mmCIF file with all atom_site columns, C-alpha atoms in Angstrom:
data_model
loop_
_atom_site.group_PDB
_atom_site.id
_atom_site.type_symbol
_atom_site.label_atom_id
_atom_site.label_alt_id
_atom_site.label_comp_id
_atom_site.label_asym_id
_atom_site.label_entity_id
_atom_site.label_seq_id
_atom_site.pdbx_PDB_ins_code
_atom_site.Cartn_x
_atom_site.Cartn_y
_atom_site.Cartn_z
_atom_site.occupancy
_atom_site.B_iso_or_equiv
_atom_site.pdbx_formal_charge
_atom_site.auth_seq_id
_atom_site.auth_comp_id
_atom_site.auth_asym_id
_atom_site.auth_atom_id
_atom_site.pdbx_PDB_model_num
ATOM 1   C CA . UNK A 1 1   ? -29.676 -82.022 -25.986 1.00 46.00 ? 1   UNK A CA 1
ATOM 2   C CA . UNK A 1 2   ? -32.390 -80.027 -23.678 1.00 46.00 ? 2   UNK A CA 1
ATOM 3   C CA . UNK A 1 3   ? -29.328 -77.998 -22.885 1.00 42.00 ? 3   UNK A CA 1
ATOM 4   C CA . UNK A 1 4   ? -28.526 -76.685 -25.979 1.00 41.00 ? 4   UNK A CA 1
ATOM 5   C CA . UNK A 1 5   ? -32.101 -76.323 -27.072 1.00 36.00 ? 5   UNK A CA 1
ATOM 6   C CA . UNK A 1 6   ? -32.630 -73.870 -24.051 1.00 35.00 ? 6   UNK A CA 1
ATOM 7   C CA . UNK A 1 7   ? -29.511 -72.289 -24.697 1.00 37.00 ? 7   UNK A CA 1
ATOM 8   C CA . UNK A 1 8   ? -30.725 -71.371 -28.618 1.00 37.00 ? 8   UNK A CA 1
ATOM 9   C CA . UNK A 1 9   ? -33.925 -70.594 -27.289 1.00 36.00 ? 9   UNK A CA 1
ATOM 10  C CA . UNK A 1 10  ? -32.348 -68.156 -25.065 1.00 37.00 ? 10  UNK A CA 1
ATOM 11  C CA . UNK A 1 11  ? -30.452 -66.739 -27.528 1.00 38.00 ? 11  UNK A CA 1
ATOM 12  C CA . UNK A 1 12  ? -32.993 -66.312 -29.692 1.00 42.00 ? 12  UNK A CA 1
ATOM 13  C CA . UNK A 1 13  ? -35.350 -64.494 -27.751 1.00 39.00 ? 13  UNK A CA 1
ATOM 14  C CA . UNK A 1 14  ? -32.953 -62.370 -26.087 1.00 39.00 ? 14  UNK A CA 1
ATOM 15  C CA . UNK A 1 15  ? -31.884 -61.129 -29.701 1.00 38.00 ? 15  UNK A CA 1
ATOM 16  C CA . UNK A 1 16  ? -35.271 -60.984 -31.019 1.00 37.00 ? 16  UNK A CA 1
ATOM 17  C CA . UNK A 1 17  ? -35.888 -58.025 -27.995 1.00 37.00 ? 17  UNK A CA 1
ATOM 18  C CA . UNK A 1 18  ? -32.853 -55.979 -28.869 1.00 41.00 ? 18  UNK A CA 1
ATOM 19  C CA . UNK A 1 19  ? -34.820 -53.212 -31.383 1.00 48.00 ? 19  UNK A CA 1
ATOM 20  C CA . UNK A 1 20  ? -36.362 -52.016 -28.218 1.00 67.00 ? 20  UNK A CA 1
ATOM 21  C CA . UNK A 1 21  ? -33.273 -51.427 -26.632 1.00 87.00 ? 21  UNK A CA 1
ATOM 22  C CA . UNK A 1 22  ? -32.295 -47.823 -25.302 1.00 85.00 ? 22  UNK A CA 1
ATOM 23  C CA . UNK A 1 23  ? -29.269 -45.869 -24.317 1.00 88.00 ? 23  UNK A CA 1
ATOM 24  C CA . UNK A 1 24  ? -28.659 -43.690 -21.880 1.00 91.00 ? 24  UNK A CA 1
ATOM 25  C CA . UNK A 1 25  ? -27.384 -39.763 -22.839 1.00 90.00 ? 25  UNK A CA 1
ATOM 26  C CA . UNK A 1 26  ? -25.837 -37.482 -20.606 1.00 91.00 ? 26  UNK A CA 1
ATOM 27  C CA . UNK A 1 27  ? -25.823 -33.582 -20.992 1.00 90.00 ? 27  UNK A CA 1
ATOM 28  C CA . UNK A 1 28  ? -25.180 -31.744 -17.905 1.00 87.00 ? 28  UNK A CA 1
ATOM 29  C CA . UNK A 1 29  ? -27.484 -31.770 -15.015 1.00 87.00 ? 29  UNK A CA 1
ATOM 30  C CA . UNK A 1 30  ? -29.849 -34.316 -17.173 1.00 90.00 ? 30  UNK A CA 1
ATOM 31  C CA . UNK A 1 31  ? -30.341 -37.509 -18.657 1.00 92.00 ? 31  UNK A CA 1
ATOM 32  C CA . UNK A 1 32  ? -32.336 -39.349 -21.111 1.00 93.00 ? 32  UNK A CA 1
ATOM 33  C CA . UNK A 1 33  ? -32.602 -42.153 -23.022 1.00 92.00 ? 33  UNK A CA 1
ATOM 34  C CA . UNK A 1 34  ? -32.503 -42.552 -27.045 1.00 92.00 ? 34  UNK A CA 1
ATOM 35  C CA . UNK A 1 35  ? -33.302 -45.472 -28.819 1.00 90.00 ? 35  UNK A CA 1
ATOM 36  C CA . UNK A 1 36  ? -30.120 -47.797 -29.023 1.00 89.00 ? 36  UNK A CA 1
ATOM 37  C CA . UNK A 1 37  ? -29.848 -47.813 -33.096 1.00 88.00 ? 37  UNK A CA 1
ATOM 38  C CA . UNK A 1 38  ? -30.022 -43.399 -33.194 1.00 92.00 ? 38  UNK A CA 1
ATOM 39  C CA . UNK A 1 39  ? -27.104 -41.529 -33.115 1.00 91.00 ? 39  UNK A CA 1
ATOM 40  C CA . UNK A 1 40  ? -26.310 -38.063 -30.995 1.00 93.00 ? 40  UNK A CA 1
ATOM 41  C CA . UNK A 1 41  ? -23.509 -35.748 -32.515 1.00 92.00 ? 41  UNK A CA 1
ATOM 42  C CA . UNK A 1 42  ? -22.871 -32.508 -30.401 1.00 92.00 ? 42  UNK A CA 1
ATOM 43  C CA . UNK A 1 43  ? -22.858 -28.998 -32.725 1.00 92.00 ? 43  UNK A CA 1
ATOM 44  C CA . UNK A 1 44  ? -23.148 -25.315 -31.209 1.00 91.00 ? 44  UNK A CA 1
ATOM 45  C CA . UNK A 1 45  ? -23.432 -26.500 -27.755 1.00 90.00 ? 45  UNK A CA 1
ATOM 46  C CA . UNK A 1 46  ? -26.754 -28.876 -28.856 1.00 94.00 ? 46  UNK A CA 1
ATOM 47  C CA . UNK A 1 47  ? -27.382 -32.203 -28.890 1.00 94.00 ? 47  UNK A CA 1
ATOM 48  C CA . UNK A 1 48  ? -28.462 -33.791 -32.291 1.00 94.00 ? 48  UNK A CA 1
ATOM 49  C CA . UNK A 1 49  ? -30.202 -36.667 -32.087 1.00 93.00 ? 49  UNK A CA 1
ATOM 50  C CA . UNK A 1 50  ? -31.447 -38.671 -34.904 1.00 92.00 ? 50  UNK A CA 1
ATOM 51  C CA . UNK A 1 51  ? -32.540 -42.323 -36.630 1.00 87.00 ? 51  UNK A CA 1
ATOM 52  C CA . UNK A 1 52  ? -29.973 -43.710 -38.345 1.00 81.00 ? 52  UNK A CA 1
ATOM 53  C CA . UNK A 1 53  ? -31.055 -44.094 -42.331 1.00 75.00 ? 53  UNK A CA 1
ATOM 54  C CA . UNK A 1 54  ? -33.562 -41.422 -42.681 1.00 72.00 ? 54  UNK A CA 1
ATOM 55  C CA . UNK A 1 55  ? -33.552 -37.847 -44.014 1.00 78.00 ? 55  UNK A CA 1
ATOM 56  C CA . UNK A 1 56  ? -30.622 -35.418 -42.594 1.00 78.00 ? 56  UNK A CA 1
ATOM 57  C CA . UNK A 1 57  ? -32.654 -32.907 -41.734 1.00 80.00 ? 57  UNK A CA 1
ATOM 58  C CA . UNK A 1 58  ? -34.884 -34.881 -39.765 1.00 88.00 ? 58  UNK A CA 1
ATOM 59  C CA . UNK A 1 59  ? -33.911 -34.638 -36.076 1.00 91.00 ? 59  UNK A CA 1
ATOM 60  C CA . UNK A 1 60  ? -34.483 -34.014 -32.477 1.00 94.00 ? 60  UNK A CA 1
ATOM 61  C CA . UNK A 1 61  ? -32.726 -30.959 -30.943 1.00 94.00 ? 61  UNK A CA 1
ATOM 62  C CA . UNK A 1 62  ? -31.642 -30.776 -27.487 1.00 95.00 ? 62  UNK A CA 1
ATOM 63  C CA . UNK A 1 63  ? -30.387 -27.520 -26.061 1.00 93.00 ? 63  UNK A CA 1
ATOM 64  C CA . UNK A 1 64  ? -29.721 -25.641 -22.577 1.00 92.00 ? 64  UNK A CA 1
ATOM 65  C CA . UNK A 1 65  ? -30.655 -22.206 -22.126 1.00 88.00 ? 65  UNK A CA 1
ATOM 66  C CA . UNK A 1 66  ? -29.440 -20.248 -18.669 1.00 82.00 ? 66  UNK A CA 1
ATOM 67  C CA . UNK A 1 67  ? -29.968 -16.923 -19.759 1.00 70.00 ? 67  UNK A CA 1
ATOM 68  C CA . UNK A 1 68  ? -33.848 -16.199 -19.537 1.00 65.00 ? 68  UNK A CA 1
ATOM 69  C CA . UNK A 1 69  ? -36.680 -16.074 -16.935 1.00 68.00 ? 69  UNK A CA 1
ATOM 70  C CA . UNK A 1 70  ? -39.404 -16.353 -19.662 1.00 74.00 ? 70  UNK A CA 1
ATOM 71  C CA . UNK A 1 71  ? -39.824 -19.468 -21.532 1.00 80.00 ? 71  UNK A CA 1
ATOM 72  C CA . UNK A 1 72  ? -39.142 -18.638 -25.145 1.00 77.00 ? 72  UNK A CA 1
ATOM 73  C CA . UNK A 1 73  ? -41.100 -21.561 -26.702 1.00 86.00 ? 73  UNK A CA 1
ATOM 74  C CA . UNK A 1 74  ? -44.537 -21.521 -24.637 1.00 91.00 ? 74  UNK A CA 1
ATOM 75  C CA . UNK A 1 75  ? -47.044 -18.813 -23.170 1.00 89.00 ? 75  UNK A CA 1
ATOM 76  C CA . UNK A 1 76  ? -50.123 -19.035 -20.782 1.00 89.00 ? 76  UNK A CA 1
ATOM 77  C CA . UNK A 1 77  ? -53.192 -17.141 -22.959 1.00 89.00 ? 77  UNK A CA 1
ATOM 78  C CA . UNK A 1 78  ? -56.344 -15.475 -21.536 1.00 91.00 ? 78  UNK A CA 1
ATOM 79  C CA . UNK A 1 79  ? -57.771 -18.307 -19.859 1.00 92.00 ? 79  UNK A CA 1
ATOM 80  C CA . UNK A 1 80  ? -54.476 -19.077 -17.778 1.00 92.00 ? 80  UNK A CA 1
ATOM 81  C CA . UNK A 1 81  ? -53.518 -22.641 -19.934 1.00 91.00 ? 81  UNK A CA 1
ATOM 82  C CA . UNK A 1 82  ? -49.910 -22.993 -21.134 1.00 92.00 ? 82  UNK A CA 1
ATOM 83  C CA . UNK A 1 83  ? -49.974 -23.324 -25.064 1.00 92.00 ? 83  UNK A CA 1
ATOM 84  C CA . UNK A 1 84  ? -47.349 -23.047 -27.649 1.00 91.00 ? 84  UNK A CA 1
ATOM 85  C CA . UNK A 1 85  ? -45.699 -20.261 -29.559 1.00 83.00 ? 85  UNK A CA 1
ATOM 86  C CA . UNK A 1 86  ? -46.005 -21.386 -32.793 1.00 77.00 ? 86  UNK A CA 1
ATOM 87  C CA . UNK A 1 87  ? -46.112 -19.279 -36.448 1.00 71.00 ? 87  UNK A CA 1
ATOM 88  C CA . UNK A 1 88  ? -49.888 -20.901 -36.890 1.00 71.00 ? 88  UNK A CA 1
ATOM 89  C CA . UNK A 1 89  ? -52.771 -21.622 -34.620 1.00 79.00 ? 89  UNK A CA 1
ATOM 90  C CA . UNK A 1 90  ? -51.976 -21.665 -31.067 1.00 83.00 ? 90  UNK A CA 1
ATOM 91  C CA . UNK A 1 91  ? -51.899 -24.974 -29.694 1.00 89.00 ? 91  UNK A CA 1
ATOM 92  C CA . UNK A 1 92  ? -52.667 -26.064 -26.027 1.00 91.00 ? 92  UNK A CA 1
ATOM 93  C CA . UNK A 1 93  ? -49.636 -27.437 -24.437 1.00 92.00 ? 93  UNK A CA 1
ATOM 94  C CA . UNK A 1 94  ? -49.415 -31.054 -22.797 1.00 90.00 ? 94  UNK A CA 1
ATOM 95  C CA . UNK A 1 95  ? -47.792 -30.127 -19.488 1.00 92.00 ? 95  UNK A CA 1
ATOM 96  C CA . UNK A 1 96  ? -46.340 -32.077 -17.002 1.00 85.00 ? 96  UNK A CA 1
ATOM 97  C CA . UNK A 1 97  ? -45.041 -30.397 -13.323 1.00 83.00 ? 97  UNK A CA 1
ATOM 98  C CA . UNK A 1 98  ? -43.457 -32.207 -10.881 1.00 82.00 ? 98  UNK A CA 1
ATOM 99  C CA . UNK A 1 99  ? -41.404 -31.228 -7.572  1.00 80.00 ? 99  UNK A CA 1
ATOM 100 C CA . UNK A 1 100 ? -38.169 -31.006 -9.986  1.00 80.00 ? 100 UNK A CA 1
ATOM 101 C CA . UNK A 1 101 ? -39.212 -29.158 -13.048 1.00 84.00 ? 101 UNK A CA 1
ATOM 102 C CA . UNK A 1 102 ? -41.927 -28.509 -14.929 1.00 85.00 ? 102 UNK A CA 1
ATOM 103 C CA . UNK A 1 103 ? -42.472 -29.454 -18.372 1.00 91.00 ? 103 UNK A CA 1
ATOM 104 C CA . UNK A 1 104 ? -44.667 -29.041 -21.309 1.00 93.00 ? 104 UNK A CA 1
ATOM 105 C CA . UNK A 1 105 ? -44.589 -30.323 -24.639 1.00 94.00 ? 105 UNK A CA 1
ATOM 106 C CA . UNK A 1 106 ? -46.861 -29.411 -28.190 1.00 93.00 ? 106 UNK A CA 1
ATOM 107 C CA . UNK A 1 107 ? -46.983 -30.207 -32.334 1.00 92.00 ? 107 UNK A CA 1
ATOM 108 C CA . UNK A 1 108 ? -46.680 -27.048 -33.897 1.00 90.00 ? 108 UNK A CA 1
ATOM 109 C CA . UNK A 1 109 ? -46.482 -25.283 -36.689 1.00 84.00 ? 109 UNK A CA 1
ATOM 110 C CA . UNK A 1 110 ? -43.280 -24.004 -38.011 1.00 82.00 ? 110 UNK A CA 1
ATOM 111 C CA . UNK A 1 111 ? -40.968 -22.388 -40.345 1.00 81.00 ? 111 UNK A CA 1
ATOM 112 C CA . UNK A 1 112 ? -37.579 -23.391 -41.561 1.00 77.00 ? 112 UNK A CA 1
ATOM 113 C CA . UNK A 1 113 ? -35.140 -22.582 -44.029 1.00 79.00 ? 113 UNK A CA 1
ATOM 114 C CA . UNK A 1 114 ? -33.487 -25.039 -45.916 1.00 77.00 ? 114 UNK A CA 1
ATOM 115 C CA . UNK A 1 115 ? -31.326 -25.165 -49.403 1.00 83.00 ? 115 UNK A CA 1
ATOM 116 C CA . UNK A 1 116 ? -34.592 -24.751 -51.206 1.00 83.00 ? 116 UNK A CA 1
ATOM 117 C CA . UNK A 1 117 ? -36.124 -21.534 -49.400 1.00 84.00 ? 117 UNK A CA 1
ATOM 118 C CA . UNK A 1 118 ? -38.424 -20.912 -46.800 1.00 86.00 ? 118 UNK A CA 1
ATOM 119 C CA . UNK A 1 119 ? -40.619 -24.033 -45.656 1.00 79.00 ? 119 UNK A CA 1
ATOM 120 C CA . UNK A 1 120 ? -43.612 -24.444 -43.396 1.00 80.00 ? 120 UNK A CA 1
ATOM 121 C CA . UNK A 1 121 ? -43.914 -28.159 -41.068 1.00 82.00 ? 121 UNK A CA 1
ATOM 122 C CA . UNK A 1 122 ? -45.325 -29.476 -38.247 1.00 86.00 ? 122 UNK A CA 1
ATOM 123 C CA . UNK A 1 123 ? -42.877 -29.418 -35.480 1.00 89.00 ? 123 UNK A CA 1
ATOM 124 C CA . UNK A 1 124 ? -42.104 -31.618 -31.812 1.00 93.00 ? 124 UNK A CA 1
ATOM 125 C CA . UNK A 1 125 ? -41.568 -28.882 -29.538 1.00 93.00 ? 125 UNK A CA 1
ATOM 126 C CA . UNK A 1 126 ? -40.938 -29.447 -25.784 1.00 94.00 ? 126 UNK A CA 1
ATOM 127 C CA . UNK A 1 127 ? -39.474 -27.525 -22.534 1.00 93.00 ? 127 UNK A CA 1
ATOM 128 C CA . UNK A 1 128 ? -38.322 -28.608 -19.080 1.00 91.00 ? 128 UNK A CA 1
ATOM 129 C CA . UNK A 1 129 ? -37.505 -25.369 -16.813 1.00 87.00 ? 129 UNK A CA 1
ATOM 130 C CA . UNK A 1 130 ? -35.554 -26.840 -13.816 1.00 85.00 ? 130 UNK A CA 1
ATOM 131 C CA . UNK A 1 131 ? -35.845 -24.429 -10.149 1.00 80.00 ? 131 UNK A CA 1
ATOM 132 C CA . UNK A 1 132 ? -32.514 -23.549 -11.021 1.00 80.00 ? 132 UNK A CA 1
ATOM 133 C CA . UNK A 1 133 ? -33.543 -21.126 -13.859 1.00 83.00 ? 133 UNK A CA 1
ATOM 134 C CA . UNK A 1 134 ? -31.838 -23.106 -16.217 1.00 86.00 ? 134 UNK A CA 1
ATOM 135 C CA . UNK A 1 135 ? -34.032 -25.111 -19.447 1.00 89.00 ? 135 UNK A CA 1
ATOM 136 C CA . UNK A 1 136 ? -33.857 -27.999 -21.943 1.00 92.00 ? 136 UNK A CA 1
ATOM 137 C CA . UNK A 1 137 ? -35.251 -27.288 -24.911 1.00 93.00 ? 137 UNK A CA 1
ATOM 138 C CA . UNK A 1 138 ? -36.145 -30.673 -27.189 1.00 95.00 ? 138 UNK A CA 1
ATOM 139 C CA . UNK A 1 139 ? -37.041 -29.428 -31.335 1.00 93.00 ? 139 UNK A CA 1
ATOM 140 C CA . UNK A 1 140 ? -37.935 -32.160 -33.333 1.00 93.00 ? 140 UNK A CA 1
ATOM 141 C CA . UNK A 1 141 ? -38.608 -31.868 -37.537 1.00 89.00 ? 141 UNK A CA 1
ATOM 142 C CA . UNK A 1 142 ? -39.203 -34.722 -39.684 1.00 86.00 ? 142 UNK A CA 1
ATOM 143 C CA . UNK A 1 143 ? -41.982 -37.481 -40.707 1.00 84.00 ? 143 UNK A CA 1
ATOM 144 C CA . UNK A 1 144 ? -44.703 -37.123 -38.098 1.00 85.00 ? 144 UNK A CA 1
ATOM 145 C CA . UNK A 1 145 ? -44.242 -40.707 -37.268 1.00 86.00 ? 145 UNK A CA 1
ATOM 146 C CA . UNK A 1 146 ? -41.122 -40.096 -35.594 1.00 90.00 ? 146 UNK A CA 1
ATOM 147 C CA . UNK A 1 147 ? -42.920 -37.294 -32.986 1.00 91.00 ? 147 UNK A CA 1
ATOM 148 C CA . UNK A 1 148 ? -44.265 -40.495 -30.824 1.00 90.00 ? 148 UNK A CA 1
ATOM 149 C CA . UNK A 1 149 ? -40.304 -41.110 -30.443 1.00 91.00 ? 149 UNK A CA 1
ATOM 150 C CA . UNK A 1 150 ? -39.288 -37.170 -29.903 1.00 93.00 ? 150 UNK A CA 1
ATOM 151 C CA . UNK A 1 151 ? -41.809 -37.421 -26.844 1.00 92.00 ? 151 UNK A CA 1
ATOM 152 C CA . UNK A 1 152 ? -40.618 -40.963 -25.449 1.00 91.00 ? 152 UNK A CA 1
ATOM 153 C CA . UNK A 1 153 ? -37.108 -38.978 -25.237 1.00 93.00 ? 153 UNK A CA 1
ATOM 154 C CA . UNK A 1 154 ? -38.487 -36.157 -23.868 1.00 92.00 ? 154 UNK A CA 1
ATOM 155 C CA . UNK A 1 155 ? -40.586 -37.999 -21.220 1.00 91.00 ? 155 UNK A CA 1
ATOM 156 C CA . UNK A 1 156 ? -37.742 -39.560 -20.165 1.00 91.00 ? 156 UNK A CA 1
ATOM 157 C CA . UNK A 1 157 ? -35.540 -36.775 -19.126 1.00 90.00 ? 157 UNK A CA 1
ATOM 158 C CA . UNK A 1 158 ? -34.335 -36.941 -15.583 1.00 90.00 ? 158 UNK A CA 1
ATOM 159 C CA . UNK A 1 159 ? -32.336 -34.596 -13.678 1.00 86.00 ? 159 UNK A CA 1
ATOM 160 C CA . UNK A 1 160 ? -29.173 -35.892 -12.645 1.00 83.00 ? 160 UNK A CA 1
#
């Protein structure tokens, strides 16, 4: 009888820990991990990434650029802090630099186009520019809420 009482208990808990469950994505030299219960479809050479059962157009963009020197998404101003390039106010940067990349990430404003015009948001944006001259670009759009989770995938990016 203990037996199969520990054996339900078990079960139980092991199932009731499952929501915080993550998997692990690979594109090229990097990995990082999504929440188990999103879903990643590949378009244009991006990843997509997104929680199941909300809006479409709420999503976390994950891209590779090779071509540029200059980082297309962040600037350092007068007084020599990174900050954002963003259509409103600029915004200092959160930046993180370790021995294999550096990275910084921001909420900014911006501007998208969608079926009903012109729109303007708050944005995730975040960049990781690897020695090799070669960056991962992470764009996030939705409900605010889901930023916290656009910079626990971001944060865990490691090179390969």
């Amino acid at each position: 009888m203990r037996t199969i009482l520990l054996f339900f208990l078990l079960l139980f808990s092991g199932l009731s820990y499952s929501s915080g469950a993550y998997n692990l994505i690979s594109f090229d030299e990097v990995i990082f991990n999504i929440p188990a219960d999103w879903t990643v479809s590949k378009k244009n050479g991006c990843l997509f990434v997104m929680k199941q059962r909300v809006n479409e157009s709420d999503y976390l963009k994950v891209c590779k650029d090779t071509s540029s020197d200059e980082s297309d998404y962040f600037t350092v101003n007068d007084d020599g802090e990174w900050e954002a390039v963003t259509d409103g106010v600029p915004v200092v940067a959160d930046v993180n630099i370790t021995s294999e990349f550096t990275a910084m990430s921001a909420i900014v404003s911006c501007k998208y186009k969608d079926d009903a015009g012109y729109h303007t948001d708050q944005c995730f944006q975040a960049e990781v520019n690897l020695p090799k001259k070669i960056s991962y670009f992470f764009i996030g759009r939705g409900d605010s809420s889901l930023f916290n989770d656009y910079k626990k995938v971001y944060l865990s990016l490691k090179i390969k």
